[in-house]
mmCIF file of C-alpha atoms and ligand atoms in Angstrom:
data_model
loop_
_atom_site.group_PDB
_atom_site.id
_atom_site.type_symbol
_atom_site.label_atom_id
_atom_site.label_comp_id
_atom_site.label_asym_id
_atom_site.label_seq_id
_atom_site.Cartn_x
_atom_site.Cartn_y
_atom_site.Cartn_z
ATOM 1 C CA MET A 1 44.688 -116.526 95.942
ATOM 2 C CA PRO A 2 48.355 -116.001 95.018
ATOM 3 C CA LYS A 3 49.899 -114.135 97.743
ATOM 4 C CA THR A 4 53.335 -112.139 98.406
ATOM 5 C CA ILE A 5 55.095 -112.759 101.416
ATOM 6 C CA LEU A 6 58.299 -111.783 102.834
ATOM 7 C CA ILE A 7 60.384 -114.395 105.283
ATOM 8 C CA THR A 8 63.249 -113.167 107.222
ATOM 9 C CA GLY A 9 66.020 -115.343 107.910
ATOM 10 C CA GLY A 10 64.816 -117.479 104.928
ATOM 11 C CA SER A 11 67.559 -118.803 103.313
ATOM 12 C CA ARG A 12 68.325 -121.840 105.795
ATOM 13 C CA GLY A 13 66.604 -123.761 108.329
ATOM 14 C CA ILE A 14 62.787 -123.101 109.085
ATOM 15 C CA GLY A 15 62.089 -119.969 106.997
ATOM 16 C CA ALA A 16 63.863 -121.798 103.675
ATOM 17 C CA ALA A 17 61.363 -124.997 104.190
ATOM 18 C CA CYS A 18 58.534 -121.905 104.440
ATOM 19 C CA ALA A 19 59.890 -120.689 101.350
ATOM 20 C CA ARG A 20 59.593 -123.713 99.754
ATOM 21 C CA LEU A 21 55.993 -124.711 101.004
ATOM 22 C CA ALA A 22 55.355 -121.096 100.006
ATOM 23 C CA GLY A 23 56.290 -121.770 96.324
ATOM 24 C CA ALA A 24 54.646 -125.244 96.287
ATOM 25 C CA ARG A 25 51.444 -122.938 96.235
ATOM 26 C CA GLY A 26 52.331 -120.524 93.879
ATOM 27 C CA TRP A 27 53.415 -117.751 95.931
ATOM 28 C CA SER A 28 55.869 -114.767 95.425
ATOM 29 C CA VAL A 29 58.538 -114.990 98.083
ATOM 30 C CA ALA A 30 60.966 -112.046 99.232
ATOM 31 C CA ILE A 31 63.518 -114.119 101.195
ATOM 32 C CA ASN A 32 65.269 -112.226 103.669
ATOM 33 C CA TYR A 33 69.228 -113.359 104.706
ATOM 34 C CA ALA A 34 71.902 -112.369 106.752
ATOM 35 C CA GLY A 35 75.201 -113.500 104.410
ATOM 36 C CA ASN A 36 75.069 -116.570 103.553
ATOM 37 C CA ASP A 37 74.298 -115.488 99.434
ATOM 38 C CA ALA A 38 75.037 -119.317 98.394
ATOM 39 C CA ALA A 39 72.165 -120.597 100.700
ATOM 40 C CA ALA A 40 69.911 -117.740 99.721
ATOM 41 C CA ALA A 41 70.412 -118.194 95.864
ATOM 42 C CA GLU A 42 69.844 -122.025 96.485
ATOM 43 C CA THR A 43 66.218 -121.396 98.410
ATOM 44 C CA VAL A 44 65.344 -118.829 95.245
ATOM 45 C CA ARG A 45 65.825 -121.896 93.152
ATOM 46 C CA ALA A 46 64.046 -123.651 95.069
ATOM 47 C CA VAL A 47 61.282 -121.721 95.276
ATOM 48 C CA GLU A 48 61.022 -121.453 91.656
ATOM 49 C CA THR A 49 61.482 -124.963 90.838
ATOM 50 C CA ALA A 50 58.192 -125.453 93.248
ATOM 51 C CA GLY A 51 55.905 -123.262 91.503
ATOM 52 C CA GLY A 52 56.601 -119.943 92.703
ATOM 53 C CA ARG A 53 58.703 -116.974 92.595
ATOM 54 C CA ALA A 54 61.247 -115.394 94.775
ATOM 55 C CA ILE A 55 64.259 -113.429 94.960
ATOM 56 C CA ALA A 56 66.901 -112.766 97.950
ATOM 57 C CA ILE A 57 67.631 -109.779 99.817
ATOM 58 C CA LYS A 58 70.329 -110.000 101.980
ATOM 59 C CA GLY A 59 70.028 -107.357 105.138
ATOM 60 C CA ASN A 60 69.938 -107.223 108.765
ATOM 61 C CA VAL A 61 67.143 -107.637 110.812
ATOM 62 C CA ALA A 62 68.146 -105.112 113.437
ATOM 63 C CA ALA A 63 69.600 -102.194 111.184
ATOM 64 C CA GLU A 64 66.287 -100.287 110.532
ATOM 65 C CA THR A 65 67.523 -98.796 107.066
ATOM 66 C CA ASP A 66 67.947 -102.832 105.858
ATOM 67 C CA VAL A 67 64.469 -103.450 107.342
ATOM 68 C CA VAL A 68 62.487 -100.421 105.184
ATOM 69 C CA ARG A 69 64.893 -101.187 102.019
ATOM 70 C CA MET A 70 63.639 -105.216 102.407
ATOM 71 C CA PHE A 71 60.235 -104.262 102.415
ATOM 72 C CA ASP A 72 60.602 -101.592 99.903
ATOM 73 C CA GLU A 73 62.264 -104.350 97.695
ATOM 74 C CA THR A 74 59.730 -106.858 98.327
ATOM 75 C CA GLU A 75 57.052 -104.426 97.201
ATOM 76 C CA THR A 76 59.077 -103.550 93.850
ATOM 77 C CA ALA A 77 59.332 -106.884 92.890
ATOM 78 C CA PHE A 78 55.706 -108.187 93.888
ATOM 79 C CA GLY A 79 53.688 -105.953 94.994
ATOM 80 C CA ARG A 80 52.555 -105.007 98.606
ATOM 81 C CA PRO A 81 52.592 -108.438 101.102
ATOM 82 C CA ASP A 82 49.921 -109.970 102.301
ATOM 83 C CA GLY A 83 51.798 -112.440 104.254
ATOM 84 C CA VAL A 84 55.209 -111.991 106.871
ATOM 85 C CA VAL A 85 57.318 -114.123 108.559
ATOM 86 C CA ASN A 86 59.270 -112.688 111.571
ATOM 87 C CA ASN A 87 61.224 -115.541 111.420
ATOM 88 C CA ALA A 88 64.833 -114.428 111.406
ATOM 89 C CA GLY A 89 66.732 -115.212 115.227
ATOM 90 C CA ILE A 90 69.999 -116.318 116.377
ATOM 91 C CA VAL A 91 71.255 -118.303 119.485
ATOM 92 C CA ARG A 92 74.495 -117.676 121.210
ATOM 93 C CA THR A 93 76.942 -119.930 122.944
ATOM 94 C CA SER A 94 75.653 -122.049 125.603
ATOM 95 C CA ALA A 95 76.269 -120.406 129.043
ATOM 96 C CA LYS A 96 74.907 -120.208 132.231
ATOM 97 C CA ILE A 97 73.760 -116.160 134.101
ATOM 98 C CA VAL A 98 76.956 -115.941 136.193
ATOM 99 C CA ASP A 99 79.155 -116.794 132.737
ATOM 100 C CA MET A 100 77.030 -114.061 130.461
ATOM 101 C CA ASP A 101 78.853 -111.783 127.935
ATOM 102 C CA THR A 102 76.968 -108.465 127.532
ATOM 103 C CA GLU A 103 77.937 -107.827 123.964
ATOM 104 C CA SER A 104 76.742 -111.399 122.687
ATOM 105 C CA THR A 105 73.650 -111.210 124.672
ATOM 106 C CA ARG A 106 72.992 -107.622 123.674
ATOM 107 C CA LYS A 107 73.257 -108.946 119.810
ATOM 108 C CA LEU A 108 70.726 -111.285 120.501
ATOM 109 C CA PHE A 109 68.682 -109.123 121.802
ATOM 110 C CA ASP A 110 69.203 -106.857 118.626
ATOM 111 C CA ILE A 111 68.196 -109.588 116.027
ATOM 112 C CA ASN A 112 65.760 -111.763 117.802
ATOM 113 C CA VAL A 113 63.647 -108.679 119.667
ATOM 114 C CA PHE A 114 64.639 -105.178 118.435
ATOM 115 C CA GLY A 115 64.679 -106.669 114.993
ATOM 116 C CA ALA A 116 61.010 -108.446 115.004
ATOM 117 C CA PHE A 117 59.554 -105.059 116.290
ATOM 118 C CA LEU A 118 61.589 -103.352 113.295
ATOM 119 C CA VAL A 119 60.017 -106.040 111.036
ATOM 120 C CA ALA A 120 56.290 -105.733 112.340
ATOM 121 C CA ARG A 121 56.507 -102.209 112.033
ATOM 122 C CA GLU A 122 56.913 -102.105 108.249
ATOM 123 C CA ALA A 123 54.424 -105.210 108.453
ATOM 124 C CA ALA A 124 52.361 -102.877 110.185
ATOM 125 C CA ARG A 125 52.816 -99.947 107.870
ATOM 126 C CA ARG A 126 52.578 -101.855 104.160
ATOM 127 C CA MET A 127 48.929 -104.243 105.156
ATOM 128 C CA ALA A 128 46.792 -102.028 107.772
ATOM 129 C CA THR A 129 43.692 -101.045 106.031
ATOM 130 C CA SER A 130 43.852 -97.715 107.502
ATOM 131 C CA ARG A 131 46.998 -97.110 105.785
ATOM 132 C CA GLY A 132 45.680 -98.529 102.165
ATOM 133 C CA GLY A 133 47.041 -102.170 102.801
ATOM 134 C CA ARG A 134 44.926 -105.250 102.062
ATOM 135 C CA GLY A 135 45.178 -106.233 105.899
ATOM 136 C CA GLY A 136 46.886 -109.372 105.778
ATOM 137 C CA SER A 137 49.107 -112.313 108.141
ATOM 138 C CA LEU A 138 52.133 -111.868 110.571
ATOM 139 C CA VAL A 139 53.594 -114.665 111.949
ATOM 140 C CA ASN A 140 56.363 -114.815 114.920
ATOM 141 C CA MET A 141 58.750 -117.079 115.090
ATOM 142 C CA SER A 142 58.409 -117.793 118.719
ATOM 143 C CA SER A 143 60.248 -121.265 120.129
ATOM 144 C CA ALA A 144 59.030 -123.594 122.779
ATOM 145 C CA ALA A 145 62.397 -122.256 124.973
ATOM 146 C CA ALA A 146 59.663 -119.204 125.850
ATOM 147 C CA ARG A 147 57.993 -121.568 128.541
ATOM 148 C CA LEU A 148 60.876 -123.752 129.142
ATOM 149 C CA GLY A 149 63.032 -121.144 129.973
ATOM 150 C CA GLY A 150 66.410 -122.259 128.784
ATOM 151 C CA ALA A 151 68.239 -123.107 132.170
ATOM 152 C CA GLY A 152 71.938 -123.601 132.221
ATOM 153 C CA GLU A 153 72.427 -122.835 128.404
ATOM 154 C CA MET A 154 70.497 -119.918 127.107
ATOM 155 C CA THR A 155 67.987 -118.097 129.183
ATOM 156 C CA ASP A 156 68.564 -114.944 127.247
ATOM 157 C CA TYR A 157 67.307 -116.816 124.195
ATOM 158 C CA ALA A 158 64.234 -118.210 126.150
ATOM 159 C CA ALA A 159 63.890 -114.499 127.154
ATOM 160 C CA SER A 160 64.002 -112.658 123.898
ATOM 161 C CA LYS A 161 61.352 -115.536 122.522
ATOM 162 C CA GLY A 162 58.793 -114.799 125.471
ATOM 163 C CA ALA A 163 59.311 -111.180 124.471
ATOM 164 C CA ILE A 164 58.144 -112.658 120.914
ATOM 165 C CA ASP A 165 54.713 -114.028 122.508
ATOM 166 C CA THR A 166 53.800 -111.173 124.096
ATOM 167 C CA LEU A 167 54.527 -108.741 121.221
ATOM 168 C CA THR A 168 52.253 -111.241 119.482
ATOM 169 C CA LEU A 169 49.549 -110.875 122.051
ATOM 170 C CA GLY A 170 49.776 -106.828 121.973
ATOM 171 C CA LEU A 171 49.922 -106.626 118.213
ATOM 172 C CA SER A 172 46.992 -109.234 117.885
ATOM 173 C CA LYS A 173 44.934 -106.905 119.381
ATOM 174 C CA GLU A 174 46.128 -103.862 117.966
ATOM 175 C CA LEU A 175 46.397 -104.939 114.360
ATOM 176 C CA GLY A 176 43.418 -107.084 114.180
ATOM 177 C CA PRO A 177 40.947 -103.952 113.531
ATOM 178 C CA ASP A 178 43.543 -103.067 110.565
ATOM 179 C CA GLY A 179 42.691 -106.703 109.219
ATOM 180 C CA ILE A 180 46.546 -108.113 110.518
ATOM 181 C CA ARG A 181 46.149 -111.112 112.077
ATOM 182 C CA VAL A 182 49.066 -111.958 114.268
ATOM 183 C CA ASN A 183 49.839 -115.206 115.548
ATOM 184 C CA ALA A 184 53.282 -117.040 116.725
ATOM 185 C CA VAL A 185 54.565 -120.349 116.046
ATOM 186 C CA ARG A 186 56.744 -121.868 118.623
ATOM 187 C CA PRO A 187 58.793 -124.611 117.402
ATOM 188 C CA GLY A 188 60.290 -127.402 119.594
ATOM 189 C CA LEU A 189 63.037 -129.075 118.602
ATOM 190 C CA ILE A 190 64.034 -128.864 115.089
ATOM 191 C CA GLU A 191 66.537 -129.849 112.771
ATOM 192 C CA THR A 192 68.373 -126.952 111.247
ATOM 193 C CA GLU A 193 71.980 -125.666 111.426
ATOM 194 C CA ILE A 194 71.236 -122.835 114.441
ATOM 195 C CA HIS A 195 71.777 -126.122 116.571
ATOM 196 C CA ASN A 196 75.520 -125.703 116.139
ATOM 197 C CA ASP A 197 76.119 -122.163 116.655
ATOM 198 C CA SER A 198 75.312 -122.600 120.689
ATOM 199 C CA GLY A 199 78.937 -124.605 120.663
ATOM 200 C CA ASP A 200 76.981 -127.548 121.612
ATOM 201 C CA MET A 201 77.387 -129.771 118.522
ATOM 202 C CA ASP A 202 75.373 -132.807 119.886
ATOM 203 C CA ARG A 203 72.400 -130.691 120.987
ATOM 204 C CA LEU A 204 69.392 -132.500 118.734
ATOM 205 C CA ASN A 205 70.911 -136.013 119.684
ATOM 206 C CA ARG A 206 71.293 -135.248 123.388
ATOM 207 C CA LEU A 207 67.609 -133.780 123.625
ATOM 208 C CA ALA A 208 65.911 -135.965 121.003
ATOM 209 C CA PRO A 209 64.812 -138.775 123.527
ATOM 210 C CA GLY A 210 63.256 -136.439 125.770
ATOM 211 C CA VAL A 211 60.740 -135.565 123.329
ATOM 212 C CA PRO A 212 57.468 -137.379 124.270
ATOM 213 C CA MET A 213 57.792 -138.342 120.275
ATOM 214 C CA GLY A 214 60.897 -139.330 120.837
ATOM 215 C CA ARG A 215 62.477 -137.154 117.765
ATOM 216 C CA ALA A 216 63.357 -133.745 116.784
ATOM 217 C CA GLY A 217 60.933 -132.447 114.191
ATOM 218 C CA SER A 218 61.782 -131.186 110.528
ATOM 219 C CA ALA A 219 61.607 -127.492 109.434
ATOM 220 C CA GLU A 220 59.328 -128.892 106.898
ATOM 221 C CA GLU A 221 56.746 -129.732 109.917
ATOM 222 C CA VAL A 222 56.856 -126.410 111.165
ATOM 223 C CA ALA A 223 56.806 -124.152 107.878
ATOM 224 C CA GLU A 224 52.938 -126.576 107.370
ATOM 225 C CA THR A 225 51.821 -124.529 110.456
ATOM 226 C CA VAL A 226 53.393 -121.185 109.345
ATOM 227 C CA ILE A 227 51.720 -121.625 105.728
ATOM 228 C CA TRP A 228 48.180 -122.491 107.374
ATOM 229 C CA LEU A 229 48.767 -119.221 109.373
ATOM 230 C CA LEU A 230 49.524 -117.042 106.236
ATOM 231 C CA ASP A 231 46.530 -119.235 104.214
ATOM 232 C CA ASP A 232 42.709 -117.782 104.054
ATOM 233 C CA ALA A 233 42.296 -121.084 106.052
ATOM 234 C CA SER A 234 43.402 -119.913 109.449
ATOM 235 C CA SER A 235 40.950 -116.741 108.553
ATOM 236 C CA TYR A 236 39.844 -116.335 112.377
ATOM 237 C CA VAL A 237 42.791 -117.172 114.063
ATOM 238 C CA ASN A 238 44.207 -114.490 115.839
ATOM 239 C CA GLY A 239 46.786 -113.817 118.760
ATOM 240 C CA ALA A 240 47.474 -117.510 119.290
ATOM 241 C CA LEU A 241 50.632 -119.320 120.286
ATOM 242 C CA ILE A 242 50.756 -122.631 118.360
ATOM 243 C CA ASP A 243 52.990 -125.345 119.784
ATOM 244 C CA VAL A 244 54.779 -127.492 117.411
ATOM 245 C CA THR A 245 57.099 -129.504 119.321
ATOM 246 C CA GLY A 246 56.267 -133.252 119.525
ATOM 247 C CA GLY A 247 55.212 -132.708 122.976
ATOM 248 C CA ARG A 248 57.877 -131.214 124.277
HETATM 249 P P1 NAP B 301 68.785 -121.535 110.950
HETATM 250 O O1 NAP B 301 68.769 -122.194 110.164
HETATM 251 O O2 NAP B 301 69.953 -121.204 112.176
HETATM 252 O O3 NAP B 301 68.571 -119.900 110.256
HETATM 253 C C1 NAP B 301 68.835 -118.991 110.611
HETATM 254 C C2 NAP B 301 68.324 -117.715 109.345
HETATM 255 O O4 NAP B 301 68.455 -116.596 109.849
HETATM 256 C C3 NAP B 301 69.174 -117.773 107.953
HETATM 257 O O5 NAP B 301 68.550 -117.364 106.764
HETATM 258 C C4 NAP B 301 70.035 -116.489 108.358
HETATM 259 O O6 NAP B 301 70.418 -115.854 107.429
HETATM 260 C C5 NAP B 301 69.096 -115.462 109.036
HETATM 261 N N1 NAP B 301 69.675 -114.481 109.867
HETATM 262 C C6 NAP B 301 70.095 -114.953 110.960
HETATM 263 N N2 NAP B 301 70.786 -113.251 111.557
HETATM 264 C C7 NAP B 301 69.700 -112.324 110.911
HETATM 265 C C8 NAP B 301 69.902 -111.106 110.830
HETATM 266 N N3 NAP B 301 70.650 -110.540 111.512
HETATM 267 N N4 NAP B 301 69.173 -110.278 109.823
HETATM 268 C C9 NAP B 301 69.005 -111.335 109.004
HETATM 269 N N5 NAP B 301 68.406 -112.753 108.452
HETATM 270 C C10 NAP B 301 69.317 -113.388 109.792
HETATM 271 O O7 NAP B 301 67.971 -120.930 112.076
HETATM 272 P P2 NAP B 301 66.346 -122.013 111.807
HETATM 273 O O8 NAP B 301 66.317 -122.861 113.420
HETATM 274 O O9 NAP B 301 65.655 -121.970 110.969
HETATM 275 O O10 NAP B 301 65.849 -120.798 113.144
HETATM 276 C C11 NAP B 301 64.284 -120.186 112.424
HETATM 277 C C12 NAP B 301 63.531 -118.975 113.575
HETATM 278 O O11 NAP B 301 63.448 -120.241 114.406
HETATM 279 C C13 NAP B 301 64.430 -118.490 114.876
HETATM 280 O O12 NAP B 301 64.095 -117.231 114.807
HETATM 281 C C14 NAP B 301 64.826 -119.302 115.983
HETATM 282 O O13 NAP B 301 65.323 -118.719 117.329
HETATM 283 C C15 NAP B 301 63.531 -120.218 115.599
HETATM 284 N N6 NAP B 301 63.369 -121.690 116.637
HETATM 285 C C16 NAP B 301 64.079 -122.709 115.834
HETATM 286 C C17 NAP B 301 64.301 -123.851 116.806
HETATM 287 C C18 NAP B 301 64.611 -125.218 116.151
HETATM 288 O O14 NAP B 301 64.884 -126.083 117.092
HETATM 289 N N7 NAP B 301 65.705 -124.779 115.142
HETATM 290 C C19 NAP B 301 63.722 -123.968 117.831
HETATM 291 C C20 NAP B 301 62.729 -122.714 117.838
HETATM 292 C C21 NAP B 301 62.672 -121.961 117.745
HETATM 293 P P3 NAP B 301 72.001 -116.378 106.833
HETATM 294 O O15 NAP B 301 71.548 -117.819 106.029
HETATM 295 O O16 NAP B 301 72.127 -115.494 105.524
HETATM 296 O O17 NAP B 301 72.823 -116.844 107.726
#
């Protein structure tokens, strides 16, 4: 069945791979992004080429008015969402706790955690059967860092993803009766541009040999799991935290 989905942070990396796979299924995809207009336009084109429909919506997931607007624009273009991928997230420059910078850590929690709560709230308001919705699937983007801890480089990021895991478990119980399944995907080391934002340009090459499968994963390999969670094929999966890590 064709679906309407909203992907936050859908212009690049894992979110863009999810958008392209959704397009290949003929789904309608609203692609939220922060500021890279060119990347968003390219992903819209890729979704359309793959066979789906797409729009790009600029907005900050940490800003309440932006989040409400991105859901409104999705509904105007394609109708109520059947699925939402709570994917937008950032890392900050790697640092140990003794060197923690208050403002950048606050910004990270604002986007990775508060933003995810805002998106989950709007998803629930629009998909809950008790509010006239059809139910649906909410997929939260966590990270293997939630259980690894991020020692020495990004404990703040790891802790923000721990919050995503807990949010997922709680909402799966809170929203299950409303027809909304809530699950999280926990990627390991995935080839996207996010690693450069840590300031460690060699991060992927340095860590990949330590992965049991001996390599980093691709955004498409994560997207396959996300699409499965959005699809009716996973209709009895709720409250799961699924690792896509090559065994890391
Ligand atoms: P990425 O390549 O850096 O892409 C980030 C995406 O998020 C872009 O579309 C960006 O938009 C958007 N974005 C950033 N801040 C935003 C904001 N405040 N509001 C709305 N959109 C925002 O990242 P990625 O590697 O694909 O990561 C996606 C998710 O997977 C994140 O939650 C990340 O923590 C998680 N993850 C990644 C890995 C990995 O190894 N890559 C591993 C585990 C978990 P612009 O293009 O406009 O900047």
